[in-house]
Amino acid sequence: MRVLNGIERAGNKLPHPFWLFIILSVALMVLSWILASAGVSAVNPADGKPVVAKNLLSAEGVTLMLGKAIESFTTFPPLGTVLVVMLGVAVADRAGLLSAVLRRGVSRVPARWVTFVLAFTGMVSHVAADSAYIVLIPLGGLAFYAVGRSPIVGVVVAFVSVAAGFDASPVVTPLDVILGGITTEAAHTIDPTYTVTPLANYFFSVGSSVVLAAVITLVTETVLTKRAKSMPIDEDAEVGDLGELTLSAQERRGLRWSGVTLLVIAALIALAIIPSDSPLRGEGGSLVTGPLLGAISVMLGLAFCIVGIVYGRIVGTIKSSSDVPEFMAHGMREMAPVIVLFFAISQFLAYFKWTGIGTIVAIQGAAVLKSAGVSGPVVFLGILVIVTLINLLITSGSAQWALVGPVFVPMLMLLKISPEATQALYRIADSCTNAITPMSPYFVLVLGFIQRYRKSAGIGTLMSLTLPLSMAMLVVWTLFFLAWWALGIPLGPGAPVR
């Protein structure tokens, strides 16, 4: 508890991520002046050209910061792609489709399967981004209570599956788009033509979602269930309405037709790519180099929008065509904090790239690791430890990746480790400790849900329940990645693990 209190105190002293990147940008100006004055440089082994540290406070640097500010923001890779995806996700969300999918996932589940189904539903819920916390966590408590089990455990299982498994999902999520864009920008330090798509970690993410759901189930049944016996719920506990789990006949019909619509969309895409001369294929009939993967964000946005409209029309949440753009506008309003953060991040990354400091650090770091004879797994474990510790204080996945990605991605590329593998590794470290850090904005929210059932519950109660799950997921997920890497299985379409 002293350690956790220390983390909370230290984290509370950190500024908002927006100001954090503004402060880092100012610090970068000073550092660039010092390194440029000292003539710091390195030779890029990728092309044999020297990389010299450049001064942001020079005339050329000031021109970049002022004259290129808008361009740096508007060309920031994740900006356009994530907004396009969220236009479609907003329609599906506001129409009630995402909530219905989550409720369907945890309703009518036999008692022996409730833990695994709830955990796996948590993995699916990542498509709803932060809304998953609001929707699934109270449903988890109701689902467990409905089968005669402790609702406290249900809340914890739902929370951990959403938070500690946040970077694993059987479906493509908005975070895939954001991380792929930042990784692409970082990879351009070494290879200006390199592209990391939103599907770069898809195969690994699907496998991870199943493995993590199994880990959550095992730890819950062997550890948490026994611990819950010493935490009976209060006699006057606010259990909630079990009817919230039940879908109406209209909602079930909406889900069926939404599913049919999604299958039709998938079938049409499959038919379109079958011909060897399909315009969706690249040179030589390749799917990997064709426009299909490049347009995946647009296709995802359209798919979410179409199935959301179908569901909304059937259940009555979409009454006219004007509702659709209104839902999209609402989704954009919810994206406003992300857009504001993207502005600060895009400026910092533009400065960082222009100064060459990230490239120099990556080259020198890779040289040190090579001379020390450090192998891939050792490097992986080192990065896991660093990012895991940072994640205790900076819980924003995109902000943290924007901070460490520009160094780790090029450094590991020089060690012949693909950007997709580095990104997959980051996803592990960025996720597991989300369920134990008091800096998570949802930590207190979950504690509030638990106190509905047991008023005496405190931070220690929640920590004692989430810590075993969080640590087990971190260990098993790391071993799963190392096995995946050793076997050389592609991380996603056209995304080699090494």
CSV table of C-alpha atoms in Angstrom, one decimal:
chain,number,residue,atom,x,y,z
A,1,MET,CA,0.0,0.0,0.0
A,2,ARG,CA,2.9,2.4,0.7
A,3,VAL,CA,4.2,1.7,-2.8
A,4,LEU,CA,0.8,2.3,-4.3
A,5,ASN,CA,0.4,5.5,-2.3
A,6,GLY,CA,3.8,6.7,-3.6
A,7,ILE,CA,2.8,6.0,-7.2
A,8,GLU,CA,-0.5,7.9,-6.7
A,9,ARG,CA,1.4,10.9,-5.2
A,10,ALA,CA,4.0,10.9,-7.9
A,11,GLY,CA,1.4,10.5,-10.6
A,12,ASN,CA,-0.8,13.3,-9.3
A,13,LYS,CA,2.2,15.7,-9.7
A,14,LEU,CA,2.4,14.9,-13.4
A,15,PRO,CA,0.6,17.5,-15.6
A,16,HIS,CA,-2.1,16.6,-18.1
A,17,PRO,CA,-0.6,14.7,-21.1
A,18,PHE,CA,-1.2,17.8,-23.3
A,19,TRP,CA,1.0,20.0,-21.0
A,20,LEU,CA,3.4,17.1,-20.6
A,21,PHE,CA,4.2,17.1,-24.3
A,22,ILE,CA,4.4,20.9,-24.3
A,23,ILE,CA,6.9,20.8,-21.5
A,24,LEU,CA,8.8,18.0,-23.3
A,25,SER,CA,8.9,20.2,-26.5
A,26,VAL,CA,10.4,23.0,-24.5
A,27,ALA,CA,13.0,20.7,-23.0
A,28,LEU,CA,13.7,19.3,-26.4
A,29,MET,CA,14.5,22.8,-27.7
A,30,VAL,CA,17.1,23.3,-24.9
A,31,LEU,CA,18.5,19.8,-25.4
A,32,SER,CA,18.8,20.3,-29.2
A,33,TRP,CA,20.7,23.5,-28.7
A,34,ILE,CA,23.2,21.8,-26.4
A,35,LEU,CA,23.7,18.7,-28.6
A,36,ALA,CA,23.9,20.8,-31.8
A,37,SER,CA,26.5,23.1,-30.2
A,38,ALA,CA,28.5,20.0,-29.1
A,39,GLY,CA,28.4,18.7,-32.7
A,40,VAL,CA,26.8,15.4,-31.6
A,41,SER,CA,26.2,13.0,-34.6
A,42,ALA,CA,26.0,9.4,-35.6
A,43,VAL,CA,26.2,7.4,-38.8
A,44,ASN,CA,22.9,5.7,-39.8
A,45,PRO,CA,23.8,2.1,-40.7
A,46,ALA,CA,20.6,1.9,-42.8
A,47,ASP,CA,22.0,4.2,-45.5
A,48,GLY,CA,25.5,5.1,-44.3
A,49,LYS,CA,24.6,8.8,-44.0
A,50,PRO,CA,25.6,10.9,-41.0
A,51,VAL,CA,22.9,12.2,-38.7
A,52,VAL,CA,23.8,15.5,-37.0
A,53,ALA,CA,21.8,16.9,-34.1
A,54,LYS,CA,20.0,20.1,-35.2
A,55,ASN,CA,19.1,23.1,-33.1
A,56,LEU,CA,15.4,23.9,-32.8
A,57,LEU,CA,16.3,27.4,-31.6
A,58,SER,CA,18.1,28.2,-34.9
A,59,ALA,CA,16.4,30.1,-37.7
A,60,GLU,CA,15.6,26.9,-39.5
A,61,GLY,CA,14.2,25.3,-36.3
A,62,VAL,CA,11.9,28.3,-35.6
A,63,THR,CA,10.7,28.2,-39.1
A,64,LEU,CA,9.8,24.5,-38.6
A,65,MET,CA,8.0,25.2,-35.3
A,66,LEU,CA,6.0,28.1,-36.5
A,67,GLY,CA,5.6,27.6,-40.3
A,68,LYS,CA,5.0,23.9,-40.2
A,69,ALA,CA,2.8,23.6,-37.1
A,70,ILE,CA,-0.4,23.2,-39.1
A,71,GLU,CA,1.2,20.7,-41.5
A,72,SER,CA,2.6,18.7,-38.7
A,73,PHE,CA,-0.8,18.4,-37.2
A,74,THR,CA,-2.9,17.7,-40.3
A,75,THR,CA,-0.4,15.1,-41.6
A,76,PHE,CA,-0.1,13.4,-38.2
A,77,PRO,CA,-0.8,9.7,-39.3
A,78,PRO,CA,-3.4,8.7,-36.6
A,79,LEU,CA,-5.5,11.9,-36.9
A,80,GLY,CA,-7.4,11.3,-40.2
A,81,THR,CA,-7.6,7.5,-39.9
A,82,VAL,CA,-8.9,7.4,-36.3
A,83,LEU,CA,-11.5,10.1,-37.1
A,84,VAL,CA,-12.8,8.2,-40.1
A,85,VAL,CA,-13.1,5.0,-38.0
A,86,MET,CA,-14.8,6.9,-35.2
A,87,LEU,CA,-17.4,8.3,-37.5
A,88,GLY,CA,-18.7,4.8,-38.1
A,89,VAL,CA,-18.2,3.6,-34.5
A,90,ALA,CA,-20.2,6.6,-33.2
A,91,VAL,CA,-23.2,5.6,-35.3
A,92,ALA,CA,-23.0,2.0,-34.0
A,93,ASP,CA,-22.6,3.2,-30.5
A,94,ARG,CA,-25.3,5.8,-30.5
A,95,ALA,CA,-27.7,3.4,-32.2
A,96,GLY,CA,-27.2,1.1,-29.2
A,97,LEU,CA,-25.5,-1.7,-31.2
A,98,LEU,CA,-22.3,-1.9,-29.1
A,99,SER,CA,-24.2,-1.9,-25.8
A,100,ALA,CA,-26.5,-4.7,-27.1
A,101,VAL,CA,-23.5,-6.8,-28.2
A,102,LEU,CA,-22.0,-6.5,-24.8
A,103,ARG,CA,-25.2,-7.3,-23.0
A,104,ARG,CA,-25.8,-10.3,-25.3
A,105,GLY,CA,-22.3,-11.5,-24.5
A,106,VAL,CA,-22.9,-11.8,-20.8
A,107,SER,CA,-26.6,-12.8,-20.7
A,108,ARG,CA,-27.9,-16.3,-20.5
A,109,VAL,CA,-24.5,-17.7,-19.8
A,110,PRO,CA,-24.3,-21.0,-17.8
A,111,ALA,CA,-22.6,-20.5,-14.4
A,112,ARG,CA,-19.6,-22.6,-15.4
A,113,TRP,CA,-18.9,-20.4,-18.4
A,114,VAL,CA,-19.7,-17.0,-17.0
A,115,THR,CA,-16.1,-16.0,-16.1
A,116,PHE,CA,-14.6,-16.9,-19.5
A,117,VAL,CA,-17.5,-15.4,-21.5
A,118,LEU,CA,-17.4,-12.2,-19.4
A,119,ALA,CA,-13.6,-11.9,-19.9
A,120,PHE,CA,-13.8,-12.6,-23.6
A,121,THR,CA,-16.6,-10.1,-23.9
A,122,GLY,CA,-14.3,-7.6,-22.3
A,123,MET,CA,-11.8,-8.2,-25.1
A,124,VAL,CA,-14.5,-7.6,-27.7
A,125,SER,CA,-15.6,-4.4,-25.8
A,126,HIS,CA,-12.4,-2.6,-26.7
A,127,VAL,CA,-13.9,-1.6,-30.0
A,128,ALA,CA,-16.1,0.7,-27.9
A,129,ALA,CA,-12.9,2.3,-26.4
A,130,ASP,CA,-13.5,3.9,-23.0
A,131,SER,CA,-17.3,3.4,-23.2
A,132,ALA,CA,-16.5,-0.3,-22.4
A,133,TYR,CA,-15.8,0.6,-18.8
A,134,ILE,CA,-19.1,2.3,-18.3
A,135,VAL,CA,-21.2,-0.4,-20.0
A,136,LEU,CA,-19.5,-3.7,-19.2
A,137,ILE,CA,-18.3,-3.3,-15.6
A,138,PRO,CA,-21.8,-3.0,-14.0
A,139,LEU,CA,-23.1,-5.7,-16.3
A,140,GLY,CA,-20.3,-8.0,-15.0
A,141,GLY,CA,-21.6,-7.6,-11.5
A,142,LEU,CA,-25.1,-8.4,-12.6
A,143,ALA,CA,-24.0,-11.4,-14.7
A,144,PHE,CA,-22.3,-13.0,-11.7
A,145,TYR,CA,-25.1,-12.2,-9.3
A,146,ALA,CA,-27.6,-13.7,-11.8
A,147,VAL,CA,-25.9,-17.1,-11.6
A,148,GLY,CA,-25.5,-17.0,-7.8
A,149,ARG,CA,-21.9,-15.8,-7.6
A,150,SER,CA,-20.3,-12.8,-6.0
A,151,PRO,CA,-21.1,-9.6,-8.0
A,152,ILE,CA,-17.8,-8.2,-6.6
A,153,VAL,CA,-15.9,-10.8,-8.5
A,154,GLY,CA,-17.9,-10.1,-11.6
A,155,VAL,CA,-17.1,-6.4,-11.4
A,156,VAL,CA,-13.4,-7.2,-11.0
A,157,VAL,CA,-13.4,-9.6,-13.9
A,158,ALA,CA,-15.0,-7.1,-16.2
A,159,PHE,CA,-12.7,-4.3,-15.1
A,160,VAL,CA,-9.5,-6.4,-15.6
A,161,SER,CA,-10.6,-7.8,-19.0
A,162,VAL,CA,-11.2,-4.2,-20.2
A,163,ALA,CA,-8.3,-2.5,-18.5
A,164,ALA,CA,-5.4,-5.0,-18.3
A,165,GLY,CA,-6.4,-6.6,-21.6
A,166,PHE,CA,-7.0,-3.2,-23.3
A,167,ASP,CA,-4.6,-3.9,-26.2
A,168,ALA,CA,-5.9,-7.3,-27.1
A,169,SER,CA,-9.1,-7.8,-29.1
A,170,PRO,CA,-10.6,-10.2,-31.6
A,171,VAL,CA,-11.8,-7.2,-33.6
A,172,VAL,CA,-9.9,-4.2,-34.9
A,173,THR,CA,-10.3,-1.2,-32.6
A,174,PRO,CA,-9.6,2.6,-32.8
A,175,LEU,CA,-6.4,2.0,-30.8
A,176,ASP,CA,-5.1,-0.2,-33.6
A,177,VAL,CA,-5.4,2.8,-35.9
A,178,ILE,CA,-3.7,5.2,-33.5
A,179,LEU,CA,-0.8,2.9,-32.6
A,180,GLY,CA,-0.3,2.0,-36.2
A,181,GLY,CA,0.0,5.7,-37.2
A,182,ILE,CA,2.5,6.5,-34.5
A,183,THR,CA,4.6,3.4,-35.3
A,184,THR,CA,4.6,4.3,-39.0
A,185,GLU,CA,5.9,7.8,-38.1
A,186,ALA,CA,8.6,6.3,-35.9
A,187,ALA,CA,9.7,3.7,-38.5
A,188,HIS,CA,10.2,6.5,-41.1
A,189,THR,CA,13.3,7.5,-39.1
A,190,ILE,CA,15.0,4.4,-40.6
A,191,ASP,CA,12.8,3.6,-43.6
A,192,PRO,CA,10.7,6.5,-45.1
A,193,THR,CA,8.6,4.0,-47.0
A,194,TYR,CA,7.6,1.8,-44.1
A,195,THR,CA,3.9,1.5,-43.3
A,196,VAL,CA,2.3,-0.1,-40.2
A,197,THR,CA,-1.4,-0.8,-40.9
A,198,PRO,CA,-4.2,-1.1,-38.3
A,199,LEU,CA,-4.0,-4.8,-38.9
A,200,ALA,CA,-0.3,-5.1,-38.1
A,201,ASN,CA,-0.9,-7.0,-34.8
A,202,TYR,CA,-4.3,-8.5,-35.7
A,203,PHE,CA,-3.3,-12.2,-35.6
A,204,PHE,CA,-1.4,-11.7,-32.4
A,205,SER,CA,-4.2,-9.7,-30.9
A,206,VAL,CA,-6.8,-12.4,-31.6
A,207,GLY,CA,-4.6,-15.1,-30.1
A,208,SER,CA,-3.9,-12.8,-27.1
A,209,SER,CA,-7.6,-12.2,-26.4
A,210,VAL,CA,-8.3,-15.9,-26.1
A,211,VAL,CA,-5.2,-16.5,-23.9
A,212,LEU,CA,-5.9,-13.6,-21.6
A,213,ALA,CA,-9.5,-14.6,-21.2
A,214,ALA,CA,-8.3,-18.1,-20.2
A,215,VAL,CA,-5.8,-16.6,-17.7
A,216,ILE,CA,-8.5,-14.4,-16.2
A,217,THR,CA,-10.7,-17.5,-15.9
A,218,LEU,CA,-8.1,-19.6,-14.3
A,219,VAL,CA,-7.0,-17.0,-11.7
A,220,THR,CA,-10.6,-16.1,-10.9
A,221,GLU,CA,-11.6,-19.7,-10.3
A,222,THR,CA,-8.5,-20.6,-8.3
A,223,VAL,CA,-7.8,-17.4,-6.3
A,224,LEU,CA,-10.5,-14.7,-6.5
A,225,THR,CA,-13.5,-17.0,-5.9
A,226,LYS,CA,-11.9,-18.2,-2.6
A,227,ARG,CA,-11.0,-14.7,-1.6
A,228,ALA,CA,-14.6,-13.5,-2.3
A,229,LYS,CA,-15.9,-15.8,0.3
A,230,SER,CA,-14.4,-13.5,2.9
A,231,MET,CA,-16.1,-10.5,1.3
A,232,PRO,CA,-19.8,-11.1,1.5
A,233,ILE,CA,-22.0,-8.4,0.1
A,234,ASP,CA,-24.0,-6.2,2.4
A,235,GLU,CA,-27.6,-7.2,3.1
A,236,ASP,CA,-28.8,-3.8,1.9
A,237,ALA,CA,-26.5,-3.9,-1.2
A,238,GLU,CA,-27.7,-2.1,-4.3
A,239,VAL,CA,-27.6,-5.2,-6.6
A,240,GLY,CA,-29.2,-3.5,-9.6
A,241,ASP,CA,-31.9,-4.6,-12.1
A,242,LEU,CA,-31.2,-8.0,-13.6
A,243,GLY,CA,-33.5,-7.0,-16.4
A,244,GLU,CA,-30.7,-4.8,-17.8
A,245,LEU,CA,-29.1,-8.1,-19.0
A,246,THR,CA,-32.1,-9.1,-21.0
A,247,LEU,CA,-32.5,-7.9,-24.6
A,248,SER,CA,-36.0,-7.2,-26.0
A,249,ALA,CA,-37.3,-9.1,-29.0
A,250,GLN,CA,-36.7,-6.0,-31.1
A,251,GLU,CA,-33.1,-5.8,-29.9
A,252,ARG,CA,-32.4,-9.4,-30.7
A,253,ARG,CA,-33.9,-8.9,-34.1
A,254,GLY,CA,-31.7,-5.9,-34.6
A,255,LEU,CA,-28.6,-7.9,-33.6
A,256,ARG,CA,-29.5,-10.8,-36.0
A,257,TRP,CA,-29.9,-8.4,-39.0
A,258,SER,CA,-26.8,-6.5,-38.1
A,259,GLY,CA,-24.9,-9.8,-38.1
A,260,VAL,CA,-26.3,-10.7,-41.4
A,261,THR,CA,-25.3,-7.3,-42.8
A,262,LEU,CA,-21.8,-7.7,-41.5
A,263,LEU,CA,-21.5,-11.1,-43.2
A,264,VAL,CA,-22.8,-9.6,-46.5
A,265,ILE,CA,-20.1,-6.9,-46.3
A,266,ALA,CA,-17.4,-9.4,-45.6
A,267,ALA,CA,-18.7,-11.6,-48.5
A,268,LEU,CA,-18.6,-8.7,-50.9
A,269,ILE,CA,-15.1,-7.8,-49.9
A,270,ALA,CA,-14.0,-11.4,-50.3
A,271,LEU,CA,-15.6,-11.6,-53.8
A,272,ALA,CA,-13.9,-8.3,-54.8
A,273,ILE,CA,-10.4,-9.6,-54.0
A,274,ILE,CA,-10.8,-13.1,-55.5
A,275,PRO,CA,-9.9,-12.1,-59.1
A,276,SER,CA,-6.1,-11.9,-59.6
A,277,ASP,CA,-6.5,-8.6,-61.4
A,278,SER,CA,-8.7,-7.1,-58.7
A,279,PRO,CA,-8.1,-3.3,-58.2
A,280,LEU,CA,-7.8,-4.2,-54.5
A,281,ARG,CA,-4.7,-6.2,-55.2
A,282,GLY,CA,-1.2,-4.8,-55.6
A,283,GLU,CA,1.6,-5.7,-58.0
A,284,GLY,CA,1.6,-9.3,-58.9
A,285,GLY,CA,-1.8,-9.8,-57.4
A,286,SER,CA,-0.5,-9.3,-53.8
A,287,LEU,CA,-3.0,-8.4,-51.1
A,288,VAL,CA,-0.3,-7.2,-48.8
A,289,THR,CA,0.9,-4.4,-51.2
A,290,GLY,CA,-2.5,-3.6,-52.6
A,291,PRO,CA,-4.8,-0.8,-51.6
A,292,LEU,CA,-7.0,-3.0,-49.4
A,293,LEU,CA,-4.9,-2.8,-46.3
A,294,GLY,CA,-4.2,0.9,-46.9
A,295,ALA,CA,-8.0,1.5,-47.0
A,296,ILE,CA,-8.8,-0.6,-44.0
A,297,SER,CA,-9.7,2.4,-41.8
A,298,VAL,CA,-12.2,3.6,-44.4
A,299,MET,CA,-13.7,0.1,-44.7
A,300,LEU,CA,-13.9,-0.3,-40.9
A,301,GLY,CA,-15.7,3.1,-40.6
A,302,LEU,CA,-18.2,2.1,-43.3
A,303,ALA,CA,-18.8,-1.3,-41.8
A,304,PHE,CA,-19.6,0.1,-38.4
A,305,CYS,CA,-21.8,2.8,-39.9
A,306,ILE,CA,-23.8,0.4,-42.1
A,307,VAL,CA,-24.4,-2.2,-39.3
A,308,GLY,CA,-25.2,0.6,-36.9
A,309,ILE,CA,-27.8,2.0,-39.3
A,310,VAL,CA,-29.4,-1.4,-39.8
A,311,TYR,CA,-29.6,-2.0,-36.0
A,312,GLY,CA,-30.9,1.5,-35.3
A,313,ARG,CA,-33.6,1.4,-37.9
A,314,ILE,CA,-34.9,-2.0,-36.6
A,315,VAL,CA,-34.9,-1.0,-32.9
A,316,GLY,CA,-36.1,2.6,-33.5
A,317,THR,CA,-33.0,4.5,-32.3
A,318,ILE,CA,-32.5,5.8,-35.9
A,319,LYS,CA,-35.8,7.3,-37.0
A,320,SER,CA,-34.6,9.4,-40.0
A,321,SER,CA,-31.6,9.9,-42.1
A,322,SER,CA,-30.7,13.1,-40.2
A,323,ASP,CA,-30.0,11.0,-37.1
A,324,VAL,CA,-26.9,9.5,-38.7
A,325,PRO,CA,-24.9,12.7,-39.1
A,326,GLU,CA,-26.0,13.8,-35.7
A,327,PHE,CA,-24.6,10.6,-34.2
A,328,MET,CA,-21.4,11.2,-36.1
A,329,ALA,CA,-21.2,14.7,-34.8
A,330,HIS,CA,-21.7,13.4,-31.2
A,331,GLY,CA,-18.9,11.0,-31.8
A,332,MET,CA,-16.6,13.8,-32.9
A,333,ARG,CA,-17.5,15.8,-29.8
A,334,GLU,CA,-16.3,12.8,-27.7
A,335,MET,CA,-13.1,12.7,-29.7
A,336,ALA,CA,-12.3,16.4,-28.9
A,337,PRO,CA,-10.0,15.6,-26.0
A,338,VAL,CA,-8.0,13.1,-28.2
A,339,ILE,CA,-7.8,15.7,-31.0
A,340,VAL,CA,-6.4,18.3,-28.6
A,341,LEU,CA,-3.8,15.8,-27.3
A,342,PHE,CA,-2.9,14.8,-30.9
A,343,PHE,CA,-2.0,18.5,-31.6
A,344,ALA,CA,0.6,18.5,-28.8
A,345,ILE,CA,1.9,15.1,-29.7
A,346,SER,CA,2.2,15.9,-33.4
A,347,GLN,CA,4.3,19.0,-32.7
A,348,PHE,CA,6.6,17.1,-30.3
A,349,LEU,CA,7.1,14.3,-32.8
A,350,ALA,CA,7.8,16.7,-35.6
A,351,TYR,CA,10.4,18.5,-33.5
A,352,PHE,CA,11.9,15.2,-32.3
A,353,LYS,CA,12.2,13.9,-35.9
A,354,TRP,CA,13.7,17.1,-37.3
A,355,THR,CA,16.4,17.4,-34.6
A,356,GLY,CA,17.7,13.9,-35.3
A,357,ILE,CA,18.0,13.3,-31.6
A,358,GLY,CA,15.8,10.2,-31.7
A,359,THR,CA,17.7,8.7,-34.6
A,360,ILE,CA,21.0,9.4,-32.8
A,361,VAL,CA,19.8,7.8,-29.6
A,362,ALA,CA,18.4,4.8,-31.5
A,363,ILE,CA,21.7,4.3,-33.4
A,364,GLN,CA,23.9,4.6,-30.3
A,365,GLY,CA,21.5,2.4,-28.3
A,366,ALA,CA,21.5,-0.3,-31.0
A,367,ALA,CA,25.3,-0.1,-31.2
A,368,VAL,CA,25.6,-0.6,-27.4
A,369,LEU,CA,23.2,-3.6,-27.5
A,370,LYS,CA,25.0,-5.2,-30.4
A,371,SER,CA,28.4,-4.8,-28.8
A,372,ALA,CA,27.1,-6.3,-25.6
A,373,GLY,CA,25.7,-9.3,-27.6
A,374,VAL,CA,22.2,-8.8,-26.2
A,375,SER,CA,19.7,-11.1,-27.9
A,376,GLY,CA,16.1,-10.3,-28.8
A,377,PRO,CA,14.4,-11.8,-25.8
A,378,VAL,CA,16.6,-9.8,-23.4
A,379,VAL,CA,15.9,-6.6,-25.2
A,380,PHE,CA,12.2,-7.5,-25.1
A,381,LEU,CA,12.2,-8.0,-21.4
A,382,GLY,CA,14.1,-4.8,-20.8
A,383,ILE,CA,11.5,-2.8,-22.8
A,384,LEU,CA,8.7,-4.5,-21.0
A,385,VAL,CA,10.0,-3.5,-17.6
A,386,ILE,CA,10.6,0.1,-18.7
A,387,VAL,CA,7.2,0.6,-20.3
A,388,THR,CA,5.4,-1.3,-17.5
A,389,LEU,CA,6.8,1.1,-14.9
A,390,ILE,CA,6.0,4.2,-17.1
A,391,ASN,CA,2.4,2.9,-17.5
A,392,LEU,CA,1.9,3.1,-13.7
A,393,LEU,CA,2.1,6.9,-14.1
A,394,ILE,CA,1.0,7.6,-17.7
A,395,THR,CA,-2.0,5.4,-18.5
A,396,SER,CA,-2.8,6.9,-21.9
A,397,GLY,CA,-1.7,4.3,-24.4
A,398,SER,CA,-1.4,6.8,-27.3
A,399,ALA,CA,0.5,9.4,-25.2
A,400,GLN,CA,2.9,6.9,-23.8
A,401,TRP,CA,3.6,5.3,-27.3
A,402,ALA,CA,4.2,8.7,-28.7
A,403,LEU,CA,6.8,9.3,-26.0
A,404,VAL,CA,8.8,6.0,-26.3
A,405,GLY,CA,7.9,4.7,-29.8
A,406,PRO,CA,10.2,7.2,-31.6
A,407,VAL,CA,13.2,5.7,-29.8
A,408,PHE,CA,12.3,2.1,-29.4
A,409,VAL,CA,11.0,1.5,-33.0
A,410,PRO,CA,14.0,2.7,-34.9
A,411,MET,CA,16.4,1.3,-32.3
A,412,LEU,CA,15.0,-2.2,-32.7
A,413,MET,CA,14.7,-1.8,-36.5
A,414,LEU,CA,18.5,-1.5,-36.4
A,415,LEU,CA,18.6,-4.7,-34.5
A,416,LYS,CA,16.5,-6.4,-37.2
A,417,ILE,CA,13.4,-6.4,-35.1
A,418,SER,CA,10.3,-5.3,-37.0
A,419,PRO,CA,8.2,-2.2,-36.0
A,420,GLU,CA,5.2,-4.5,-35.8
A,421,ALA,CA,7.0,-6.7,-33.2
A,422,THR,CA,8.0,-3.7,-31.1
A,423,GLN,CA,4.4,-2.4,-31.2
A,424,ALA,CA,3.1,-5.8,-30.1
A,425,LEU,CA,5.6,-5.8,-27.2
A,426,TYR,CA,4.5,-2.4,-26.2
A,427,ARG,CA,0.8,-3.4,-26.1
A,428,ILE,CA,1.6,-6.0,-23.4
A,429,ALA,CA,3.4,-3.5,-21.2
A,430,ASP,CA,0.8,-0.8,-21.8
A,431,SER,CA,-2.1,-3.0,-20.7
A,432,CYS,CA,-1.5,-5.3,-17.7
A,433,THR,CA,-0.8,-2.7,-15.0
A,434,ASN,CA,-3.8,-0.5,-16.0
A,435,ALA,CA,-5.9,-2.5,-13.5
A,436,ILE,CA,-3.6,-1.8,-10.5
A,437,THR,CA,-2.5,1.8,-10.9
A,438,PRO,CA,-4.4,4.5,-9.0
A,439,MET,CA,-3.6,6.9,-11.8
A,440,SER,CA,-6.2,5.2,-14.0
A,441,PRO,CA,-9.3,7.4,-14.1
A,442,TYR,CA,-11.4,4.2,-14.0
A,443,PHE,CA,-9.8,2.8,-10.8
A,444,VAL,CA,-11.9,4.9,-8.5
A,445,LEU,CA,-15.0,4.2,-10.7
A,446,VAL,CA,-14.6,0.5,-10.2
A,447,LEU,CA,-14.1,1.0,-6.5
A,448,GLY,CA,-17.5,2.8,-6.5
A,449,PHE,CA,-19.2,-0.1,-8.2
A,450,ILE,CA,-17.7,-2.5,-5.6
A,451,GLN,CA,-18.9,-0.3,-2.8
A,452,ARG,CA,-22.5,-0.7,-4.1
A,453,TYR,CA,-22.2,-4.3,-2.9
A,454,ARG,CA,-19.8,-3.9,0.1
A,455,LYS,CA,-19.6,-0.4,1.6
A,456,SER,CA,-16.5,-1.1,3.6
A,457,ALA,CA,-14.5,-2.0,0.5
A,458,GLY,CA,-11.5,0.3,-0.1
A,459,ILE,CA,-8.5,0.6,-2.4
A,460,GLY,CA,-6.8,-2.3,-0.6
A,461,THR,CA,-9.9,-4.5,-1.3
A,462,LEU,CA,-9.7,-3.7,-5.0
A,463,MET,CA,-5.9,-4.1,-5.2
A,464,SER,CA,-6.1,-7.5,-3.5
A,465,LEU,CA,-8.4,-8.7,-6.3
A,466,THR,CA,-6.8,-7.1,-9.3
A,467,LEU,CA,-3.1,-7.7,-8.5
A,468,PRO,CA,-3.1,-11.5,-8.9
A,469,LEU,CA,-4.9,-11.1,-12.3
A,470,SER,CA,-2.7,-8.3,-13.5
A,471,MET,CA,0.6,-10.1,-12.7
A,472,ALA,CA,-0.6,-13.4,-14.1
A,473,MET,CA,-1.6,-11.7,-17.3
A,474,LEU,CA,1.7,-9.9,-17.6
A,475,VAL,CA,3.7,-13.1,-17.2
A,476,VAL,CA,1.6,-15.3,-19.4
A,477,TRP,CA,1.2,-12.6,-22.1
A,478,THR,CA,5.0,-12.1,-22.2
A,479,LEU,CA,5.6,-15.8,-22.5
A,480,PHE,CA,3.0,-16.0,-25.3
A,481,PHE,CA,4.8,-13.2,-27.2
A,482,LEU,CA,8.2,-14.9,-26.8
A,483,ALA,CA,6.7,-18.2,-28.1
A,484,TRP,CA,5.1,-16.4,-31.0
A,485,TRP,CA,8.3,-14.6,-31.8
A,486,ALA,CA,10.3,-17.9,-31.6
A,487,LEU,CA,8.0,-19.7,-34.0
A,488,GLY,CA,8.1,-16.8,-36.4
A,489,ILE,CA,4.3,-16.5,-36.8
A,490,PRO,CA,3.2,-13.3,-38.6
A,491,LEU,CA,1.7,-10.7,-36.3
A,492,GLY,CA,-0.8,-9.7,-38.9
A,493,PRO,CA,-1.4,-9.6,-42.6
A,494,GLY,CA,1.9,-8.7,-44.2
A,495,ALA,CA,3.4,-8.0,-40.7
A,496,PRO,CA,6.3,-10.4,-40.0
A,497,VAL,CA,7.3,-10.9,-36.4
A,498,ARG,CA,11.0,-10.7,-37.3
